Each structure stands twice: as C-alpha cells, then as structure tokens.
mmCIF file of C-alpha atoms in Angstrom:
data_model
loop_
_atom_site.group_PDB
_atom_site.id
_atom_site.type_symbol
_atom_site.label_atom_id
_atom_site.label_comp_id
_atom_site.label_asym_id
_atom_site.label_seq_id
_atom_site.Cartn_x
_atom_site.Cartn_y
_atom_site.Cartn_z
ATOM 1 C CA MET A 17 37.141 -23.293 -5.681
ATOM 2 C CA SER A 18 35.869 -20.542 -7.687
ATOM 3 C CA LYS A 19 33.084 -18.245 -6.914
ATOM 4 C CA ILE A 20 30.093 -17.352 -9.243
ATOM 5 C CA LEU A 21 28.719 -13.891 -8.418
ATOM 6 C CA VAL A 22 25.140 -13.296 -9.229
ATOM 7 C CA ASN A 23 23.338 -10.149 -7.760
ATOM 8 C CA GLU A 24 20.213 -10.106 -10.108
ATOM 9 C CA LEU A 25 18.064 -12.448 -11.954
ATOM 10 C CA ALA A 26 15.660 -11.263 -14.521
ATOM 11 C CA HIS A 27 12.432 -12.860 -15.854
ATOM 12 C CA THR A 28 11.996 -13.020 -19.715
ATOM 13 C CA ASN A 29 10.274 -9.785 -19.787
ATOM 14 C CA ASP A 30 13.086 -8.078 -18.038
ATOM 15 C CA THR A 31 11.394 -7.526 -14.804
ATOM 16 C CA THR A 32 13.801 -8.419 -11.732
ATOM 17 C CA ALA A 33 12.660 -11.647 -10.307
ATOM 18 C CA MET A 34 15.192 -11.981 -7.574
ATOM 19 C CA THR A 35 18.301 -9.931 -6.119
ATOM 20 C CA VAL A 36 20.924 -10.878 -3.709
ATOM 21 C CA ASP A 37 21.806 -7.728 -1.825
ATOM 22 C CA SER A 38 25.288 -6.745 -0.531
ATOM 23 C CA SER A 39 24.541 -8.343 2.835
ATOM 24 C CA GLY A 40 23.717 -11.540 1.078
ATOM 25 C CA ARG A 41 19.865 -11.413 1.393
ATOM 26 C CA ILE A 42 17.808 -12.679 -1.356
ATOM 27 C CA LEU A 43 14.963 -10.326 -2.171
ATOM 28 C CA THR A 44 11.995 -11.748 -4.473
ATOM 29 C CA PRO A 45 9.772 -8.455 -5.225
ATOM 30 C CA ALA A 46 7.479 -10.170 -7.652
ATOM 31 C CA ARG A 47 6.425 -13.085 -5.304
ATOM 32 C CA PRO A 48 2.846 -13.302 -5.223
ATOM 33 C CA ALA A 49 1.438 -11.986 -2.034
ATOM 34 C CA PHE A 50 -1.417 -10.225 -0.655
ATOM 35 C CA SER A 51 -3.048 -8.669 2.574
ATOM 36 C CA ALA A 52 -6.695 -7.787 2.271
ATOM 37 C CA ARG A 53 -9.358 -6.393 4.935
ATOM 38 C CA GLY A 54 -12.682 -5.614 5.228
ATOM 39 C CA SER A 55 -14.593 -2.034 5.634
ATOM 40 C CA GLY A 56 -17.976 -1.664 7.053
ATOM 41 C CA SER A 57 -20.103 -2.920 9.846
ATOM 42 C CA TRP A 58 -21.645 -6.186 10.936
ATOM 43 C CA VAL A 59 -22.864 -8.612 8.197
ATOM 44 C CA ASP A 60 -25.349 -11.020 9.401
ATOM 45 C CA VAL A 61 -25.673 -14.693 8.143
ATOM 46 C CA ALA A 62 -28.756 -16.647 8.645
ATOM 47 C CA ASP A 63 -28.990 -20.032 10.015
ATOM 48 C CA GLY A 64 -28.003 -22.646 7.314
ATOM 49 C CA ALA A 65 -26.552 -19.852 5.162
ATOM 50 C CA THR A 66 -23.052 -19.495 3.716
ATOM 51 C CA THR A 67 -21.702 -16.305 2.655
ATOM 52 C CA VAL A 68 -18.196 -15.074 1.297
ATOM 53 C CA ILE A 69 -16.537 -12.775 3.821
ATOM 54 C CA GLN A 70 -15.992 -9.451 2.013
ATOM 55 C CA MET A 71 -12.583 -8.014 2.188
ATOM 56 C CA SER A 72 -12.621 -5.100 -0.321
ATOM 57 C CA ILE A 73 -9.291 -3.345 0.680
ATOM 58 C CA ALA A 74 -5.937 -4.959 -0.800
ATOM 59 C CA ASP A 75 -3.137 -3.212 1.532
ATOM 60 C CA ILE A 76 -0.864 -5.628 -0.391
ATOM 61 C CA ASN A 77 -1.412 -6.928 -3.455
ATOM 62 C CA VAL A 78 1.814 -8.204 -5.370
ATOM 63 C CA GLY A 79 0.941 -9.337 -8.953
ATOM 64 C CA SER A 80 -2.703 -8.017 -8.482
ATOM 65 C CA SER A 81 -4.204 -11.349 -7.868
ATOM 66 C CA TYR A 82 -6.519 -10.716 -5.069
ATOM 67 C CA SER A 83 -9.811 -9.424 -6.437
ATOM 68 C CA THR A 84 -11.484 -6.741 -4.268
ATOM 69 C CA SER A 85 -14.784 -7.544 -5.902
ATOM 70 C CA THR A 86 -15.012 -11.076 -5.630
ATOM 71 C CA TYR A 87 -12.788 -11.513 -2.273
ATOM 72 C CA GLU A 88 -10.737 -14.198 -3.877
ATOM 73 C CA PHE A 89 -7.176 -14.622 -4.403
ATOM 74 C CA THR A 90 -6.213 -16.311 -7.611
ATOM 75 C CA ALA A 91 -3.002 -18.250 -7.716
ATOM 76 C CA PRO A 92 -0.933 -16.866 -10.694
ATOM 77 C CA VAL A 93 1.649 -19.694 -10.486
ATOM 78 C CA ALA A 94 1.360 -23.229 -9.070
ATOM 79 C CA GLY A 95 2.928 -23.546 -5.661
ATOM 80 C CA LEU A 96 2.849 -24.136 -2.127
ATOM 81 C CA TYR A 97 0.947 -21.108 -0.655
ATOM 82 C CA PHE A 98 0.788 -19.969 3.265
ATOM 83 C CA LEU A 99 -2.473 -18.421 3.808
ATOM 84 C CA SER A 100 -4.373 -16.942 6.958
ATOM 85 C CA ALA A 101 -7.506 -15.243 7.979
ATOM 86 C CA ILE A 102 -8.696 -13.329 11.109
ATOM 87 C CA VAL A 103 -12.408 -12.913 11.367
ATOM 88 C CA TYR A 104 -14.163 -10.940 14.294
ATOM 89 C CA ILE A 105 -17.329 -12.801 14.795
ATOM 90 C CA ARG A 106 -20.548 -12.939 17.067
ATOM 91 C CA ASN A 107 -23.479 -15.028 17.623
ATOM 92 C CA ASN A 108 -27.052 -13.628 18.028
ATOM 93 C CA GLY A 109 -28.872 -16.354 20.066
ATOM 94 C CA GLY A 110 -28.278 -19.476 22.294
ATOM 95 C CA SER A 111 -28.492 -19.907 25.994
ATOM 96 C CA SER A 112 -25.945 -21.115 28.810
ATOM 97 C CA SER A 113 -26.841 -24.780 28.020
ATOM 98 C CA ASP A 114 -24.660 -24.564 24.623
ATOM 99 C CA SER A 115 -27.786 -24.790 22.654
ATOM 100 C CA GLY A 116 -28.345 -22.193 19.820
ATOM 101 C CA THR A 117 -26.120 -20.309 17.368
ATOM 102 C CA TYR A 118 -22.901 -21.607 16.356
ATOM 103 C CA GLY A 119 -21.074 -21.494 13.018
ATOM 104 C CA TYR A 120 -17.762 -21.729 11.070
ATOM 105 C CA ILE A 121 -15.409 -19.621 9.065
ATOM 106 C CA LYS A 122 -14.131 -21.829 6.280
ATOM 107 C CA LEU A 123 -11.290 -21.587 3.446
ATOM 108 C CA GLN A 124 -12.931 -22.723 0.212
ATOM 109 C CA LYS A 125 -10.606 -23.679 -2.919
ATOM 110 C CA ASN A 126 -12.304 -23.203 -6.139
ATOM 111 C CA GLY A 127 -15.520 -23.255 -4.285
ATOM 112 C CA SER A 128 -15.286 -26.065 -2.164
ATOM 113 C CA ASN A 129 -14.404 -26.336 1.643
ATOM 114 C CA VAL A 130 -10.784 -27.466 2.196
ATOM 115 C CA ALA A 131 -10.494 -30.143 5.041
ATOM 116 C CA GLY A 132 -8.447 -28.675 7.716
ATOM 117 C CA PHE A 133 -9.082 -25.074 7.095
ATOM 118 C CA GLU A 134 -11.922 -24.277 9.272
ATOM 119 C CA ALA A 135 -12.450 -22.865 12.812
ATOM 120 C CA ILE A 136 -15.807 -22.923 14.740
ATOM 121 C CA HIS A 137 -17.123 -20.040 16.845
ATOM 122 C CA GLY A 138 -18.971 -21.159 19.959
ATOM 123 C CA TYR A 139 -22.553 -20.932 21.233
ATOM 124 C CA LEU A 140 -23.511 -18.025 22.983
ATOM 125 C CA ASN A 141 -23.022 -18.547 26.801
ATOM 126 C CA ASN A 142 -21.434 -17.069 29.530
ATOM 127 C CA GLY A 143 -20.939 -13.674 27.834
ATOM 128 C CA ASP A 144 -18.786 -15.182 24.924
ATOM 129 C CA ALA A 145 -21.064 -13.659 22.022
ATOM 130 C CA ASP A 146 -17.980 -11.869 20.446
ATOM 131 C CA GLN A 147 -14.903 -13.858 19.181
ATOM 132 C CA THR A 148 -12.035 -13.764 17.040
ATOM 133 C CA ASP A 149 -11.472 -16.680 14.731
ATOM 134 C CA THR A 150 -8.187 -17.425 12.904
ATOM 135 C CA LEU A 151 -7.107 -19.893 10.051
ATOM 136 C CA SER A 152 -3.661 -20.435 8.913
ATOM 137 C CA GLY A 153 -1.930 -22.921 7.155
ATOM 138 C CA LEU A 154 -0.083 -24.223 3.927
ATOM 139 C CA ILE A 155 -1.884 -25.201 0.766
ATOM 140 C CA GLN A 156 -0.898 -26.421 -2.679
ATOM 141 C CA LEU A 157 -2.322 -24.286 -5.622
ATOM 142 C CA ALA A 158 -2.368 -24.796 -9.351
ATOM 143 C CA VAL A 159 -2.493 -21.974 -11.613
ATOM 144 C CA ASN A 160 -5.822 -20.298 -11.699
ATOM 145 C CA ASP A 161 -7.093 -21.875 -8.411
ATOM 146 C CA THR A 162 -9.062 -19.716 -6.445
ATOM 147 C CA VAL A 163 -9.278 -19.398 -2.680
ATOM 148 C CA ARG A 164 -11.884 -17.405 -0.343
ATOM 149 C CA ILE A 165 -12.880 -17.261 3.288
ATOM 150 C CA VAL A 166 -16.630 -17.958 4.030
ATOM 151 C CA MET A 167 -18.939 -18.048 7.183
ATOM 152 C CA GLN A 168 -21.498 -20.485 7.887
ATOM 153 C CA SER A 169 -24.037 -19.958 10.424
ATOM 154 C CA ALA A 170 -25.968 -22.924 12.349
ATOM 155 C CA GLY A 171 -27.567 -23.960 15.335
ATOM 156 C CA GLY A 172 -30.987 -22.062 14.719
ATOM 157 C CA GLY A 173 -29.970 -18.488 14.766
ATOM 158 C CA THR A 174 -27.913 -15.666 13.053
ATOM 159 C CA SER A 175 -24.121 -15.457 13.140
ATOM 160 C CA SER A 176 -22.498 -12.083 12.197
ATOM 161 C CA PHE A 177 -19.098 -11.013 10.984
ATOM 162 C CA ASN A 178 -17.572 -7.449 11.408
ATOM 163 C CA ARG A 179 -15.975 -6.303 8.186
ATOM 164 C CA ASN A 180 -13.694 -3.371 9.804
ATOM 165 C CA ASN A 181 -11.989 -6.334 12.100
ATOM 166 C CA THR A 182 -11.288 -9.019 9.551
ATOM 167 C CA SER A 183 -8.462 -9.803 7.306
ATOM 168 C CA PHE A 184 -7.158 -12.331 4.776
ATOM 169 C CA HIS A 185 -3.444 -13.052 3.891
ATOM 170 C CA GLY A 186 -1.244 -15.136 1.725
ATOM 171 C CA TYR A 187 1.973 -15.565 -0.308
ATOM 172 C CA LEU A 188 3.963 -18.154 -2.261
ATOM 173 C CA VAL A 189 6.156 -20.012 -0.284
ATOM 174 C CA GLY A 190 7.981 -21.883 -3.389
#
C-alpha cells in the first residue's frame, strides 16, 4: 500500500484552508469562529419586551462574521455550527410565592426564536435575583443565516442583563 503525503491544502485564492502538522494534527485556520462579549453596566428589559443582548467586543472573529454593531453572527458557509451563550441576569420584582418577574434568554435565527434554544430565569424569591443563564447546542445554518441572543422579560416586572458578564460563542463544526 502506498502513502499519499499531503501537509497543506489551499483554497482557490491561495489561502491555507487546512494543514497537517508533523504530529498528525489537522489545523483549519480559516474555519469560521467567534467569541464576543459585552461591555458596560446593567440593561433593563421592560415587562413584555424583547431586546437583543449587546456584545460589542469580539475577542475572536475568524472570518469577520460576527458584527459588533448588530450583535449577530452571519454564517459565511452552510453547515453545522456549535453555539453557546452565557448571560448574567437579574429580576427586579416578585415575591417568595413565585409571582412576579421572570424571563428568558433565547437564540434567534433570522429574527425568529429557535425551539430548544432558550433558558428561563426564575422569579425573585429566596434571594435568587441574580443568576447566570446558559445556552448551548448545535444548529444547521445556511449561507447568510444570522443568529443572535435576545432577552425577554415577563411576569409584570423588569428583568436586566449585565453586559460585562455576558458572552456569545460559536464555530463551524462541519
């Protein structure tokens, strides 16, 4: 049996698409990926309102597909993507009887909520006003599909998120 040795594959515009290093590890430096985070203080979301969670700093932005002005990732290629978000939230009302403010963080694709990509933050009771909600999972995206994280407040009061402790991440699986 003969061996075919390939240590680098190039895209049509001569950018390196994939390399295999001397230890056999496959490197894909052009694979779309992003890691964004917020900056600033608390943002209030009124009862019944939904707002895009602002993450204006992109620490990683391979392919420049995350927008720090719209807070959305736009898929540059079709494929399966892994996405995750961490949102530091609090409720500003409620009672120990589980009545009052609650809300959600949700993933939206092309402006619509994605089923199964949401987390509820609880009522203000027993001192649990501040919480951290997380989302993660796989999603199929077509070219130019957009994804973003939103917060929705419900239950009669205001919910808030803290931009300093909030982040959104993703990468192309394949």
